[in-house]
Amino acid sequence: MKVLKFGGTSVGSASHINNVISILEEKSKKDKVICVVSAIGGVTDLLQQSGLLAQQGDPAYLEVARAIEEKHLQLLTELINENAAEIKAALKEQFQHLKNLLNGIYLIRELSPKTTDKLLSFGEQLSSFIATETLNARHSNAVLKNAQELIVTDDSFTKAQVLLRQTHSNIAAYFKNAPQQITILPGFIARSFNGEATTLGRGGSDYTAALIAAALNAKELEIWTDVSGMFTANPKLVKQAYPIKNINYQEAMELSHFGAKVLYPPSIQPVLELKIPILIKNTLRPDESGTRISTPDVKEDRNATGISNIDHITLLTLQGSGMVGIPGFSKKLFGRLAQDRINIILITQASSEHSICIAIDQKDVQKAENGINETFAYEIERNQLDSVLIEENLAIIALVGSRMKHLQGMSGKMFGALGKNNINIRAIAQGASEMNISAVIDQKDVKKALNTLHERFFEGDHKQVNLFIAGVGNVGEKLLVQIKQQRKYLKEHLKLNLRVIGVSNSKKMYFKSDGMDLKTWKEELKNGEIARLDGFRKKAIDLNLRNSVFVDVTASAAVSKEYIYYLKESIAVVACNKIACSAALEDYQQLKRYALKYNAPFLFETNVGAGLPIIDTLQNLMASGDKIVSIQAVLSGSLNFIFNNFTDQTKFHDVVQQAQEQGYTEPDPRIDLSGVDVARKILILARESGLAMNLEDVKNKTFLTDNNNASDTVADFYSTLIEDEPHFQSLYASAKEKNVQLKYVATLTENVASVGLQQIPIGHPFYNLKGSDNIVMFFTARYPEQPLLVKGAGAGADVTASGLFADIIRIGNN
């Protein structure tokens, strides 16, 4: 004999009921089948609503009742053709009883718990009637049995306690001689020992099915719902969640208690004692294996089994010196909460006994606050205790698994993952069994926390990185192309899943919370919303995604001022924009402090040398204990390109324009040619080597004329280059005469930084530096005579984008 229970969504439409019928017909070919059904999805709430309206004297209760009736009649019309009129008449008779009951409530303006049970029992009675009639209309041998004739309870209306001995006896006696192949029973409903209608409370239909399975010692209890089993996390919040194939009773109870709604914990109890397996299946996908709940003998190669959560939690904290060493204090507290019928979800107490913290459902907070303050009014009045402290808008997340107690560091991994993503933990609880590690967090962080923990424990060390990119011009577009090209490689070899969530240029910004299509982002951006720096930041923060990275691919001072806000939200920052790291020393140091404080990486390798590992090399030298003696470098790819291509056969204006067109210069080439860009770079290297220095401390020996420097616009600047061509030709002629090369060199020696145009003789490492290449020579305590050299392409959209990409990957691998 098989026992199957179908939930409200399984009988919520004609197509779903047809699936139920098909499952029952297939199962009944081999065994007798007992089918327990819930009310049609949403009907119990509608019944409750109609009762409350009637109690309030609002005639709108009749409209709700009519809506319930129409819903069921429509189902019947879609499901049954033969004898439809006769069946419909029987259904309408039941609705007349419902209306009579509601009318009585309306007349006397009273809805007692006893009457509530009578009212709510209609939902299961109606759905089970329709299921039975549909089966028999298709020539199945099905009998509708009223569960109220089998399940006996006390008279605790709305949540009655089952009288197990009498109930088991009734069930065994009835099914011993029942000849039908299929028996349909309404779940949730029962009858008290004195004959009054009762209900079994939340999850009552599961409980009905478990009682039947236990009384008959069934081989298995099948719970059919709208998901394919118990998942590693809520699939509505965690897209990567997947069904758990096998799970033991204790793990199932823990996950169910913490919000896995496919099963209600008390419903497990009757079958748990007899070790009857439970199978969770999907009515809409009956061929999927689902989840099997059985004894702890199941061996699974996993560290944790699942993650769950409870929303809308409030923390109550009672603290004060009057608690320390006082016997019976906890009893007094919990006794009052029990008296007020307030369920405690989580408890934690400081070892000093100075405070005790409990988590309760948010709806009970006012009653709990009043009760506790009243109970301890004497101690509060004498300042031995503080008034109860309330923290609302919280949630509980729980990591569950029976094997966790055998593994070291599970708590550290859990809290470490949450901490890296700026998820603040308000309270922690772990049972002695070590099967459940629970943490109280902000409600707004639930989705982020679930995804963070799921990634850490269930996705094979794959890591999702979410990017918000400001500046999708030349370099930014190249970066997106590189990400698109390398996505498959990163997933397979580095286990990184890079998603671009937001992009922005100076006019528009566009977001896609589950990652945008990198083939169509340009078109989407054109139709995006008006770009605003604060709007872009707010969206990145509000989405609250794990492993978020803000990427600055601009040269904007305004954008650089945004970094601090991102870091404070534990959003990493990657920048090729040099302004932040060359701004006032205190601002630079604050960014560094915030990166450490909020565990948010701040990487800016491309500030110096585009894609060359110059800053990384310097940081490694410093970290290993080496000491910088001096730095000599050609750090401007644009200036190197310009002086490598400028001759007495060319015009300086034309070469500069060519450099800009090829993406070697900043949008405003004055930044490059004035030496400010190089000064910023050597300043950044000076700071990274430990020096406290500002931009005005860098000596800048300009090669431009006063006329060039006085230009107001880029167009004016280009005009002055034409006017002052003789000046630039004289620079070239002097170098040609001495057989030297012109290089714009940055130096850092004895805490003095300078930049300027120099004549480089033959044999010097800088002499043959071609194209837009950069070169840096580090003279250190370990490299006193033969310097450590870093050399390569130091400008251009592709190499700059690759440097940004490398920083993003570095964060992903962290």
Coordinates of N, CA and C in Angstrom, one line a residue, residues 387-550:
S387 N 15.6 47.8 30.0 CA 14.4 47.4 29.2 C 14.8 46.6 28.0
V388 N 13.9 45.7 27.6 CA 14.3 44.8 26.6 C 14.7 45.5 25.3
L389 N 15.8 45.1 24.7 CA 16.3 45.8 23.5 C 15.8 45.0 22.3
I390 N 15.2 45.8 21.3 CA 14.6 45.1 20.1 C 15.3 45.5 18.9
E391 N 15.6 44.5 18.1 CA 16.2 44.7 16.7 C 15.3 44.0 15.7
E392 N 14.7 44.7 14.8 CA 13.8 44.2 13.8 C 14.4 44.1 12.4
N393 N 13.6 43.6 11.5 CA 14.0 43.4 10.1 C 15.2 42.5 9.9
L394 N 15.2 41.4 10.6 CA 16.3 40.4 10.6 C 15.8 39.1 10.0
A395 N 16.7 38.2 9.8 CA 16.4 36.9 9.3 C 17.5 35.9 9.9
I396 N 17.1 34.6 9.9 CA 18.1 33.6 10.3 C 18.5 32.8 9.1
I397 N 19.8 32.6 8.9 CA 20.2 31.6 7.9 C 20.9 30.4 8.7
A398 N 20.7 29.3 8.1 CA 21.2 28.1 8.8 C 21.9 27.1 7.8
L399 N 23.1 26.7 8.2 CA 23.9 25.7 7.4 C 23.7 24.4 8.1
V400 N 23.2 23.4 7.4 CA 22.8 22.2 8.0 C 23.5 21.0 7.3
G401 N 23.9 20.0 8.2 CA 24.5 18.8 7.7 C 25.0 17.9 8.8
S402 N 24.6 16.6 8.7 CA 25.0 15.7 9.8 C 26.5 15.4 9.9
R403 N 27.2 15.6 8.8 CA 28.6 15.3 8.8 C 29.5 16.5 9.3
M404 N 28.9 17.7 9.5 CA 29.7 18.9 9.9 C 30.4 18.7 11.2
K405 N 29.8 17.9 12.1 CA 30.5 17.7 13.4 C 31.8 16.9 13.3
H406 N 32.0 16.3 12.1 CA 33.3 15.5 12.0 C 34.3 16.3 11.2
L407 N 34.0 17.6 10.8 CA 34.9 18.4 10.0 C 35.3 19.6 10.7
Q408 N 36.6 19.9 10.7 CA 37.1 21.1 11.4 C 36.9 22.3 10.5
G409 N 36.7 23.5 11.1 CA 36.7 24.7 10.4 C 35.4 25.1 9.6
M410 N 34.3 24.3 9.8 CA 33.1 24.6 9.1 C 32.6 26.0 9.5
S411 N 32.6 26.3 10.8 CA 32.1 27.6 11.2 C 33.0 28.7 10.7
G412 N 34.3 28.5 10.7 CA 35.2 29.5 10.1 C 34.9 29.8 8.7
K413 N 34.7 28.7 7.9 CA 34.4 28.9 6.5 C 33.1 29.6 6.2
M414 N 32.1 29.3 7.1 CA 30.8 30.0 6.9 C 30.9 31.4 7.2
F415 N 31.5 31.8 8.4 CA 31.5 33.2 8.8 C 32.5 34.0 8.0
G416 N 33.6 33.3 7.6 CA 34.6 33.9 6.7 C 34.0 34.4 5.4
A417 N 33.2 33.5 4.8 CA 32.5 33.8 3.5 C 31.6 35.0 3.7
L418 N 30.8 34.9 4.8 CA 29.8 36.0 5.0 C 30.6 37.3 5.3
G419 N 31.6 37.3 6.1 CA 32.4 38.5 6.4 C 33.0 39.1 5.2
K420 N 33.5 38.3 4.2 CA 34.1 38.9 3.0 C 33.1 39.6 2.2
N421 N 31.8 39.3 2.4 CA 30.8 40.0 1.6 C 30.0 41.0 2.4
N422 N 30.6 41.5 3.5 CA 30.0 42.6 4.3 C 28.7 42.2 4.8
I423 N 28.5 40.9 5.2 CA 27.2 40.5 5.8 C 27.4 40.4 7.3
N424 N 26.8 41.4 8.0 CA 27.0 41.5 9.4 C 26.2 40.4 10.2
I425 N 26.8 39.8 11.2 CA 26.1 38.8 12.0 C 25.8 39.3 13.3
R426 N 24.4 39.3 13.6 CA 24.0 39.8 14.9 C 24.0 38.8 16.0
A427 N 23.8 37.6 15.7 CA 23.8 36.5 16.8 C 24.1 35.2 16.1
I428 N 24.6 34.3 16.9 CA 25.1 33.0 16.4 C 24.5 31.9 17.4
A429 N 24.1 30.8 16.8 CA 23.8 29.6 17.7 C 24.2 28.3 17.0
Q430 N 24.7 27.4 17.8 CA 25.1 26.1 17.2 C 24.8 25.0 18.3
G431 N 24.0 24.0 17.9 CA 23.6 23.0 18.8 C 24.8 22.1 19.1
A432 N 24.7 21.3 20.2 CA 25.7 20.4 20.6 C 25.9 19.3 19.6
S433 N 24.9 19.0 18.8 CA 25.0 18.0 17.7 C 25.9 18.5 16.6
E434 N 26.1 19.8 16.5 CA 26.8 20.4 15.4 C 26.2 20.2 14.1
M435 N 24.9 19.9 14.0 CA 24.3 19.6 12.7 C 23.8 20.9 12.1
N436 N 23.7 22.0 12.9 CA 23.1 23.2 12.4 C 23.9 24.4 13.0
I437 N 24.4 25.2 12.1 CA 25.1 26.5 12.5 C 24.2 27.6 12.0
S438 N 23.6 28.4 13.0 CA 22.6 29.4 12.6 C 23.2 30.8 12.9
A439 N 22.8 31.8 12.1 CA 23.3 33.1 12.3 C 22.1 34.1 12.0
V440 N 22.0 35.1 12.8 CA 21.0 36.2 12.5 C 21.7 37.3 11.8
I441 N 21.0 37.7 10.6 CA 21.6 38.7 9.8 C 20.4 39.7 9.4
D442 N 20.8 40.8 8.7 CA 19.8 41.7 8.2 C 18.9 41.0 7.2
Q443 N 17.6 41.4 7.2 CA 16.7 40.8 6.2 C 17.2 41.1 4.8
K444 N 17.7 42.3 4.6 CA 18.1 42.7 3.2 C 19.3 41.9 2.7
D445 N 20.0 41.2 3.5 CA 21.2 40.4 3.1 C 20.9 39.0 2.9
V446 N 19.7 38.5 3.0 CA 19.3 37.1 2.9 C 19.8 36.5 1.6
K447 N 19.3 37.1 0.5 CA 19.7 36.5 -0.8 C 21.2 36.5 -1.0
K448 N 21.9 37.5 -0.7 CA 23.3 37.6 -0.8 C 24.0 36.5 0.1
A449 N 23.5 36.3 1.3 CA 24.1 35.4 2.2 C 23.9 33.9 1.7
L450 N 22.7 33.6 1.2 CA 22.4 32.3 0.7 C 23.2 32.0 -0.5
N451 N 23.4 32.9 -1.4 CA 24.2 32.7 -2.6 C 25.7 32.6 -2.2
T452 N 26.1 33.4 -1.2 CA 27.5 33.3 -0.8 C 27.8 31.9 -0.2
L453 N 27.0 31.5 0.7 CA 27.2 30.2 1.3 C 27.0 29.0 0.4
H454 N 26.1 29.1 -0.5 CA 25.9 28.1 -1.5 C 27.1 27.9 -2.4
E455 N 27.6 29.1 -2.8 CA 28.9 29.1 -3.6 C 30.0 28.4 -2.9
R456 N 30.1 28.7 -1.6 CA 31.2 28.2 -0.8 C 31.2 26.8 -0.5
F457 N 29.9 26.2 -0.3 CA 29.8 24.8 0.2 C 29.2 23.9 -0.9
F458 N 28.6 24.4 -2.0 CA 27.9 23.5 -2.8 C 28.3 23.6 -4.3
E459 N 29.1 24.5 -4.7 CA 29.4 24.7 -6.1 C 30.8 24.3 -6.5
G460 N 31.4 23.4 -5.8 CA 32.7 22.9 -6.2 C 33.8 24.0 -6.3
D461 N 33.8 25.0 -5.4 CA 34.7 26.1 -5.4 C 34.6 27.0 -6.6
H462 N 33.5 26.9 -7.4 CA 33.3 27.9 -8.4 C 32.9 29.2 -7.7
K463 N 33.3 30.3 -8.3 CA 33.1 31.6 -7.7 C 32.5 32.6 -8.7
Q464 N 31.4 33.2 -8.3 CA 30.7 34.2 -9.2 C 31.3 35.6 -8.8
V465 N 31.7 36.3 -9.8 CA 32.1 37.7 -9.6 C 31.2 38.6 -10.4
N466 N 30.7 39.6 -9.8 CA 29.7 40.5 -10.4 C 30.3 41.9 -10.6
L467 N 30.3 42.3 -11.9 CA 31.1 43.5 -12.3 C 30.1 44.7 -12.6
F468 N 30.5 45.9 -12.1 CA 29.8 47.1 -12.4 C 30.9 48.1 -13.0
I469 N 30.8 48.3 -14.3 CA 31.8 48.9 -15.1 C 31.4 50.4 -15.5
A470 N 32.1 51.3 -15.0 CA 31.9 52.7 -15.4 C 33.0 53.1 -16.4
G471 N 32.5 53.5 -17.6 CA 33.4 53.9 -18.7 C 33.5 52.8 -19.6
V472 N 32.7 52.8 -20.7 CA 32.8 51.7 -21.7 C 33.1 52.3 -23.1
G473 N 34.1 53.2 -23.0 CA 34.6 53.7 -24.3 C 35.6 52.8 -24.9
N474 N 36.7 53.3 -25.3 CA 37.7 52.5 -26.0 C 38.3 51.4 -25.1
V475 N 38.8 51.7 -23.9 CA 39.4 50.7 -23.1 C 38.3 49.8 -22.5
G476 N 37.2 50.4 -22.1 CA 36.1 49.7 -21.5 C 35.5 48.7 -22.4
E477 N 35.3 49.1 -23.7 CA 34.8 48.1 -24.7 C 35.8 47.0 -24.9
K478 N 37.1 47.2 -24.9 CA 38.0 46.2 -25.1 C 38.0 45.2 -23.9
L479 N 37.8 45.7 -22.7 CA 37.6 44.9 -21.5 C 36.4 43.9 -21.6
L480 N 35.3 44.5 -22.1 CA 34.1 43.6 -22.3 C 34.4 42.5 -23.3
V481 N 35.1 42.9 -24.4 CA 35.4 41.9 -25.4 C 36.3 40.8 -24.8
Q482 N 37.3 41.2 -24.0 CA 38.1 40.2 -23.4 C 37.4 39.3 -22.4
I483 N 36.5 39.8 -21.7 CA 35.6 39.0 -20.7 C 34.8 38.0 -21.5
K484 N 34.2 38.5 -22.6 CA 33.3 37.6 -23.4 C 34.2 36.5 -24.0
Q485 N 35.4 36.8 -24.5 CA 36.2 35.8 -25.1 C 36.7 34.7 -24.1
Q486 N 37.0 35.2 -22.8 CA 37.6 34.3 -21.9 C 36.7 33.7 -20.9
R487 N 35.4 33.9 -21.0 CA 34.4 33.3 -20.0 C 34.5 31.8 -19.9
K488 N 34.6 31.1 -21.0 CA 34.6 29.7 -20.9 C 35.9 29.2 -20.3
Y489 N 37.0 29.8 -20.6 CA 38.3 29.5 -20.0 C 38.3 29.7 -18.5
L490 N 37.8 30.8 -18.1 CA 37.8 31.2 -16.7 C 36.9 30.1 -15.9
K491 N 35.8 29.7 -16.5 CA 35.0 28.7 -15.8 C 35.7 27.4 -15.7
E492 N 36.3 27.0 -16.8 CA 36.9 25.6 -16.8 C 38.2 25.6 -16.0
H493 N 39.0 26.6 -16.1 CA 40.4 26.5 -15.5 C 40.5 27.2 -14.2
L494 N 39.8 28.3 -14.0 CA 40.0 29.1 -12.8 C 38.7 29.0 -11.9
K495 N 37.7 28.4 -12.4 CA 36.4 28.2 -11.7 C 35.8 29.6 -11.3
L496 N 35.9 30.5 -12.2 CA 35.4 31.8 -12.0 C 34.2 32.1 -13.0
N497 N 33.1 32.6 -12.5 CA 32.0 33.0 -13.4 C 31.9 34.5 -13.3
L498 N 32.4 35.2 -14.4 CA 32.3 36.6 -14.4 C 31.0 37.0 -15.1
R499 N 30.3 37.9 -14.3 CA 29.0 38.4 -14.8 C 29.1 40.0 -14.9
V500 N 28.7 40.5 -16.0 CA 28.7 42.0 -16.0 C 27.3 42.4 -15.7
I501 N 27.1 43.1 -14.6 CA 25.7 43.4 -14.1 C 25.4 44.9 -14.5
G502 N 26.3 45.8 -14.5 CA 26.0 47.2 -14.8 C 27.1 47.8 -15.7
V503 N 26.7 48.6 -16.6 CA 27.7 49.4 -17.4 C 27.2 50.8 -17.5
S504 N 28.1 51.7 -17.7 CA 27.7 53.1 -17.8 C 28.7 53.9 -18.6
N505 N 28.2 54.8 -19.4 CA 29.1 55.8 -20.0 C 28.6 57.2 -19.5
S506 N 29.1 58.3 -20.1 CA 28.7 59.6 -19.6 C 27.3 60.0 -19.7
K507 N 26.5 59.2 -20.6 CA 25.1 59.6 -20.9 C 24.1 58.6 -20.3
K508 N 24.4 57.3 -20.5 CA 23.5 56.2 -20.1 C 24.1 55.2 -19.2
M509 N 23.2 54.5 -18.5 CA 23.6 53.4 -17.7 C 22.6 52.3 -17.8
Y510 N 23.1 51.0 -17.7 CA 22.2 49.9 -18.0 C 22.6 48.8 -17.0
F511 N 21.5 48.1 -16.4 CA 21.8 47.0 -15.5 C 21.0 45.8 -15.9
K512 N 21.5 44.6 -15.6 CA 20.8 43.4 -15.7 C 21.2 42.5 -14.5
S513 N 20.3 42.3 -13.6 CA 20.7 41.7 -12.3 C 21.3 40.3 -12.4
D514 N 20.9 39.5 -13.4 CA 21.4 38.2 -13.6 C 22.5 38.1 -14.6
G515 N 23.1 39.2 -15.0 CA 24.2 39.2 -15.9 C 23.7 39.5 -17.4
M516 N 24.4 40.5 -18.0 CA 24.0 40.9 -19.3 C 24.6 40.1 -20.4
D517 N 23.9 40.1 -21.6 CA 24.5 39.4 -22.8 C 25.5 40.4 -23.4
L518 N 26.8 39.9 -23.4 CA 27.8 40.7 -23.9 C 27.9 40.8 -25.4
K519 N 26.9 40.2 -26.1 CA 26.7 40.4 -27.5 C 25.8 41.6 -27.8
T520 N 25.0 42.0 -26.9 CA 24.0 43.0 -27.2 C 24.1 44.2 -26.2
W521 N 25.1 44.3 -25.4 CA 25.1 45.3 -24.3 C 25.1 46.7 -24.9
K522 N 25.7 46.9 -26.1 CA 25.7 48.3 -26.7 C 24.3 48.8 -27.0
E523 N 23.5 47.9 -27.6 CA 22.1 48.3 -27.9 C 21.3 48.5 -26.6
E524 N 21.5 47.6 -25.6 CA 20.8 47.8 -24.3 C 21.2 49.1 -23.6
L525 N 22.5 49.4 -23.7 CA 22.9 50.7 -23.1 C 22.3 51.9 -23.7
K526 N 22.2 51.9 -25.0 CA 21.6 53.0 -25.7 C 20.1 53.3 -25.2
N527 N 19.5 52.2 -24.8 CA 18.1 52.4 -24.3 C 18.0 52.4 -22.8
G528 N 19.2 52.5 -22.2 CA 19.2 52.5 -20.7 C 18.7 53.8 -20.1
E529 N 18.9 53.9 -18.8 CA 18.4 55.1 -18.1 C 19.5 56.2 -18.1
I530 N 19.1 57.4 -17.7 CA 20.1 58.5 -17.7 C 21.2 58.2 -16.7
A531 N 22.4 58.4 -17.0 CA 23.6 58.1 -16.2 C 23.7 59.1 -15.1
R532 N 23.9 58.6 -13.8 CA 24.2 59.4 -12.7 C 25.1 58.6 -11.8
L533 N 26.2 59.2 -11.3 CA 27.1 58.5 -10.5 C 26.5 57.9 -9.2
D534 N 25.6 58.8 -8.5 CA 25.0 58.3 -7.3 C 24.0 57.2 -7.7
G535 N 23.3 57.3 -8.8 CA 22.4 56.3 -9.2 C 23.0 55.0 -9.5
F536 N 24.2 55.0 -10.2 CA 24.9 53.8 -10.5 C 25.4 53.1 -9.2
R537 N 25.9 53.9 -8.3 CA 26.3 53.4 -7.0 C 25.2 52.8 -6.2
K538 N 24.1 53.5 -6.2 CA 22.9 53.0 -5.4 C 22.4 51.7 -6.0
K539 N 22.4 51.6 -7.3 CA 21.9 50.3 -7.9 C 22.9 49.2 -7.5
A540 N 24.2 49.4 -7.6 CA 25.1 48.4 -7.2 C 25.0 47.9 -5.8
I541 N 24.7 48.9 -4.9 CA 24.6 48.6 -3.5 C 23.2 47.9 -3.2
D542 N 22.2 48.4 -3.9 CA 20.8 47.8 -3.6 C 20.7 46.4 -4.1
L543 N 21.4 46.1 -5.2 CA 21.4 44.7 -5.8 C 22.0 43.8 -4.8
N544 N 23.0 44.3 -4.0 CA 23.6 43.5 -2.9 C 24.1 42.1 -3.3
L545 N 24.8 42.1 -4.4 CA 25.3 40.8 -4.9 C 26.7 40.5 -4.3
R546 N 26.9 39.2 -4.1 CA 28.2 38.8 -3.5 C 29.3 39.0 -4.5
N547 N 30.5 39.2 -4.0 CA 31.7 39.3 -4.8 C 31.5 40.4 -5.9
S548 N 31.0 41.6 -5.4 CA 30.8 42.7 -6.4 C 32.1 43.5 -6.6
V549 N 32.3 43.9 -7.8 CA 33.5 44.7 -8.1 C 33.1 45.9 -9.0
F550 N 33.5 47.1 -8.5 CA 33.3 48.3 -9.3 C 34.6 48.6 -10.1

